[in-house]
C-alpha atoms as an extended CHARMM CRD file, in Angstrom:
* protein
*
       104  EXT
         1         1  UNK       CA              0.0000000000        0.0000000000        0.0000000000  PROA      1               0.0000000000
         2         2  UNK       CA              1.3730000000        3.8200000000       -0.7680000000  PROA      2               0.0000000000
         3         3  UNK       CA             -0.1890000000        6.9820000000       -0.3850000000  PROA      3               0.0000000000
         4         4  UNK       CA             -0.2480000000        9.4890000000       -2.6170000000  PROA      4               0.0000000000
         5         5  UNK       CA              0.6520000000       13.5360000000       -2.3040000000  PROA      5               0.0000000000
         6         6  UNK       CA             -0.5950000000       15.0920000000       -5.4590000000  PROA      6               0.0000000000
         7         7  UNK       CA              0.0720000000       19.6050000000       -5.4000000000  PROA      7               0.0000000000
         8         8  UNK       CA             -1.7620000000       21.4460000000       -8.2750000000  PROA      8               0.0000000000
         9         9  UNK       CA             -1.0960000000       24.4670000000       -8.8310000000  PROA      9               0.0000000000
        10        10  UNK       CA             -3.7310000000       27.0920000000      -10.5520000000  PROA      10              0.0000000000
        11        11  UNK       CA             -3.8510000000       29.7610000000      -12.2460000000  PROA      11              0.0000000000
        12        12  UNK       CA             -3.1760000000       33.2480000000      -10.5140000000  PROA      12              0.0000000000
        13        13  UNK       CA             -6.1410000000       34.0710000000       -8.8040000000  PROA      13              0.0000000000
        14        14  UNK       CA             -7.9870000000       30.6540000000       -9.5840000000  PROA      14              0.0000000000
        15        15  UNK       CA             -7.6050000000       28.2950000000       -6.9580000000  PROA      15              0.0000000000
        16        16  UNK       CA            -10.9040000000       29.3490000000       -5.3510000000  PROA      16              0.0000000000
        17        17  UNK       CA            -12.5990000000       28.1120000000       -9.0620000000  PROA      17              0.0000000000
        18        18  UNK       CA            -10.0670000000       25.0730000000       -9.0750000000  PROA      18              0.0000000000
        19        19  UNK       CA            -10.4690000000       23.9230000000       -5.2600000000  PROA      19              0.0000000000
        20        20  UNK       CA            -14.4390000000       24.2040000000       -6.0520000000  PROA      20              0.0000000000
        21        21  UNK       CA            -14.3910000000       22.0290000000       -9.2370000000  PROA      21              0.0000000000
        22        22  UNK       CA            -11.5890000000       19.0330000000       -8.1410000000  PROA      22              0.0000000000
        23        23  UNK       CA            -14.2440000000       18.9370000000       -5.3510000000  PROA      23              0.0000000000
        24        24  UNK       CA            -17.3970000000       18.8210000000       -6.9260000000  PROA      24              0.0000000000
        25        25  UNK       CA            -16.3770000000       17.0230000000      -10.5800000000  PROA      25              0.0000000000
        26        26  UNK       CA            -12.8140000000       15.7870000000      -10.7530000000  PROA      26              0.0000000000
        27        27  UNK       CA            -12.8130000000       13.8420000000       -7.3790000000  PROA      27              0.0000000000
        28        28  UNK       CA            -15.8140000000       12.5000000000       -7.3770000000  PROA      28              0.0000000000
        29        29  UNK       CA            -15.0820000000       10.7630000000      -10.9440000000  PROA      29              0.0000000000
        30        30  UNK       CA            -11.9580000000        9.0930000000       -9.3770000000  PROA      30              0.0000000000
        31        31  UNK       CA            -13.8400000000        7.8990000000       -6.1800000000  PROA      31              0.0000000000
        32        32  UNK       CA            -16.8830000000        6.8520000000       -8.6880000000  PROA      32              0.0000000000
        33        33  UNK       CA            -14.3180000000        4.4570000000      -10.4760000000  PROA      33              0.0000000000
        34        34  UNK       CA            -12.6590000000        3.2140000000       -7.3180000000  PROA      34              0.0000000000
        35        35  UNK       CA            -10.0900000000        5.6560000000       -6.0720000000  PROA      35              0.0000000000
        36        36  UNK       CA             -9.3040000000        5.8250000000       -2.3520000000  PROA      36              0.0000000000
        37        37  UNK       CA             -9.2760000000        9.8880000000       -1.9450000000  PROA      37              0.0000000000
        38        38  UNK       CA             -8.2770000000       10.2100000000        1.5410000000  PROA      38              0.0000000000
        39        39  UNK       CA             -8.3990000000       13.8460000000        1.5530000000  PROA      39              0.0000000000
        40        40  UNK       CA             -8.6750000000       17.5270000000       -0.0550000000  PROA      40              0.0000000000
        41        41  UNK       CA             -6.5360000000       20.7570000000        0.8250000000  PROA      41              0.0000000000
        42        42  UNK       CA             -6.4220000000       23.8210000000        0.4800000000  PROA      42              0.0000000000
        43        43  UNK       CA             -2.9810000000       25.4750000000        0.9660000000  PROA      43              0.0000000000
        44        44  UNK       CA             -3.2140000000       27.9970000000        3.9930000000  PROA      44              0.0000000000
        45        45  UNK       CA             -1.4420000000       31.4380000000        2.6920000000  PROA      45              0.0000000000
        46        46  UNK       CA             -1.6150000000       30.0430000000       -0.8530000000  PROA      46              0.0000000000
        47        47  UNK       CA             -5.2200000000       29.8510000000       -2.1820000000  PROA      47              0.0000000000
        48        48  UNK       CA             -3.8790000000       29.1990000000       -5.8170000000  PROA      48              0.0000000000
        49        49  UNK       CA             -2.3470000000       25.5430000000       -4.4300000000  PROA      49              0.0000000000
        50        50  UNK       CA             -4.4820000000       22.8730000000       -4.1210000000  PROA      50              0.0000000000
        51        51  UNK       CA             -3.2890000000       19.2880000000       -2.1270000000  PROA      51              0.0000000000
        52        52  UNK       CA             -5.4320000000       16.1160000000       -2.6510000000  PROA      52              0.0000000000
        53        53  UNK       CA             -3.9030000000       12.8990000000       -0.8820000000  PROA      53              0.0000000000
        54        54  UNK       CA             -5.0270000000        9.5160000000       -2.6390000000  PROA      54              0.0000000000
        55        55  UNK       CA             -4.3020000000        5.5420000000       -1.4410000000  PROA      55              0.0000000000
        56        56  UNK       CA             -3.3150000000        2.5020000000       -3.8730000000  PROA      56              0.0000000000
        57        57  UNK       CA             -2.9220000000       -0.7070000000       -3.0040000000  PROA      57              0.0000000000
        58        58  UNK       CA             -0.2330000000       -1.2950000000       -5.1420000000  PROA      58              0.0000000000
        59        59  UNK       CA              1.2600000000        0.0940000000       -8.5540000000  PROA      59              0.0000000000
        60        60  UNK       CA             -0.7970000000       -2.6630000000      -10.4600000000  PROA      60              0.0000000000
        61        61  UNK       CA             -4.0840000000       -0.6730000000       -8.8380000000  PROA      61              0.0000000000
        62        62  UNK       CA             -2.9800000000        3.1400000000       -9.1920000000  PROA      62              0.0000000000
        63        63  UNK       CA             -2.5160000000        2.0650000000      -12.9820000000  PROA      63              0.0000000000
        64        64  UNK       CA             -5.9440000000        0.2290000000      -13.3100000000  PROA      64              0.0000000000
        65        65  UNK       CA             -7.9010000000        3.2650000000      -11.5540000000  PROA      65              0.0000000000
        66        66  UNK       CA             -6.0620000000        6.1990000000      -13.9090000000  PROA      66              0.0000000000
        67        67  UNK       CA             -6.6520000000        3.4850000000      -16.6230000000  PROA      67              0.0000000000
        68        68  UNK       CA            -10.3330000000        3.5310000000      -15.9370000000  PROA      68              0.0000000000
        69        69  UNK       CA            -10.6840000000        7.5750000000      -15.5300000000  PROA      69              0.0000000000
        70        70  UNK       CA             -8.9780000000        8.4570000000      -18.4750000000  PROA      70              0.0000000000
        71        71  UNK       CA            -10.9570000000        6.0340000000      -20.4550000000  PROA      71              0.0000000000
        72        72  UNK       CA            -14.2290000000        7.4020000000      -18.8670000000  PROA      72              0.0000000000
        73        73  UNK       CA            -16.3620000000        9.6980000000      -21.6670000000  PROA      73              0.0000000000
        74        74  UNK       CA            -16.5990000000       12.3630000000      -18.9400000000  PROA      74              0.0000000000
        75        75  UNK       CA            -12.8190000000       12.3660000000      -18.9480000000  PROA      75              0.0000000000
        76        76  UNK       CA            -12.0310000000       14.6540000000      -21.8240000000  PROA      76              0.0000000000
        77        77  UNK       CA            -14.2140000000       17.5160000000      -20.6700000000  PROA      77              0.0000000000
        78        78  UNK       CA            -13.1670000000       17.3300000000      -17.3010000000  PROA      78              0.0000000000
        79        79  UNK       CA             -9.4120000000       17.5580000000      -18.6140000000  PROA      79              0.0000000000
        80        80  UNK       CA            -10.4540000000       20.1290000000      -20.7220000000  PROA      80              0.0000000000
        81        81  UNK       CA            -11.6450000000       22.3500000000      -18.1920000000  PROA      81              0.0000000000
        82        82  UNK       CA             -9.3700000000       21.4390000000      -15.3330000000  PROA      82              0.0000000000
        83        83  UNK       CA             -6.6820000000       22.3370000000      -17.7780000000  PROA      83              0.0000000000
        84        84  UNK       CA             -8.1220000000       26.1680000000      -18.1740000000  PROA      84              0.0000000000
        85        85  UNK       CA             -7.7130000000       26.1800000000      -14.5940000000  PROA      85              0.0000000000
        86        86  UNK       CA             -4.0120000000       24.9640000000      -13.4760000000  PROA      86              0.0000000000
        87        87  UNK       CA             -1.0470000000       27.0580000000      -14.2380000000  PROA      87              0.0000000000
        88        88  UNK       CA              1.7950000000       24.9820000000      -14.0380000000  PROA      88              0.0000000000
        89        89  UNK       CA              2.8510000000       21.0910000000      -13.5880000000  PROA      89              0.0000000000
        90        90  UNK       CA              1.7430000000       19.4760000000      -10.7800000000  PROA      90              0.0000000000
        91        91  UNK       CA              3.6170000000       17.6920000000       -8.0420000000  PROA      91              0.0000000000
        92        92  UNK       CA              3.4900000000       13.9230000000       -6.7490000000  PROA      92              0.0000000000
        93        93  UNK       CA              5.1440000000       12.5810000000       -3.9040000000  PROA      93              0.0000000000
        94        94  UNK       CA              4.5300000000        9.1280000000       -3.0100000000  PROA      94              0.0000000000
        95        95  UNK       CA              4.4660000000        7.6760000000        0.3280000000  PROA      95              0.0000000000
        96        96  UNK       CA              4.7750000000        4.5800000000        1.8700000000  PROA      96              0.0000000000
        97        97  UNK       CA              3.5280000000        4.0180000000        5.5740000000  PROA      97              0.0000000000
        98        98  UNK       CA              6.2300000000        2.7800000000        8.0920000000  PROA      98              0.0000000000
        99        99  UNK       CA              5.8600000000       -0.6680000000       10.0590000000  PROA      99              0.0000000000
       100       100  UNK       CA              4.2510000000        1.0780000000       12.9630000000  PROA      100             0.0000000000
       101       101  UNK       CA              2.2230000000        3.6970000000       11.2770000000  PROA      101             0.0000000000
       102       102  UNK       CA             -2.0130000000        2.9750000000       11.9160000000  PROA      102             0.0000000000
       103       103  UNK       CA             -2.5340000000        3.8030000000        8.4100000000  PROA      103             0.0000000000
       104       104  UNK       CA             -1.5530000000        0.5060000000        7.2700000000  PROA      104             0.0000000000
C-alpha cells in the first residue's frame, strides 16, 4: 500500500474556481471508479495551491484506476476544463507508511 501527495497548482487568482471544481467534478469521478481519496486541501497562505492525498494498493491498482478515468467519456471535458484552470505542472510525492504507522 502507498499513499499518494498530489500539489496542483492554478492559475493566478484561480484556486478558489479550481479547489471548487476538483471537489465537486474531478474527485468524485476518481472515487466513482474506485479511487481511495483520503483527503482535499487547500494550501493555507496560498489559495492558488491545491493538495489532494489519494491511497493505492499497489502500482498494479494506481494504474488500473487512472486506466479507468482516463478512459471514462466524462474524462475529456473534465481535462479540458481542469486544464483552463491549473497554471503549471503538478507535483506527486509518493508515500509509503512505516511498520508502525495505523494507516496501514
Amino acid at each position: 500500500m502507498f499513499y499518494e501527495i498530489r500539489t496542483e497548482y492554478a492559475r493566478p487568482g484561480r484556486g478558489t474556481e479550481l479547489a471548487g471544481y476538483m471537489d465537486e467534478t474531478v474527485i468524485p469521478l476518481h472515487r466513482e471508479l474506485g479511487m481511495n481519496v483520503v483527503g482535499t486541501f487547500t494550501v493555507i497562505g496560498d489559495e492558488d495551491t491545491f493538495v489532494w492525498i489519494r491511497r493505492f494498493e499497489d502500482a498494479a491498482d494506481r494504474e488500473r484506476i487512472l486506466d479507468a478515468v482516463h478512459r471514462h467519456p466524462r474524462c475529456a471535458a473534465v481535462v479540458d476544463t481542469f486544464s483552463a484552470l491549473v497554471g503549471r505542472t503538478e507535483s506527486t510525492v509518493r508515500l509509503a507508511p512505516t511498520p508502525g504507522s495505523e494507516l496501514r
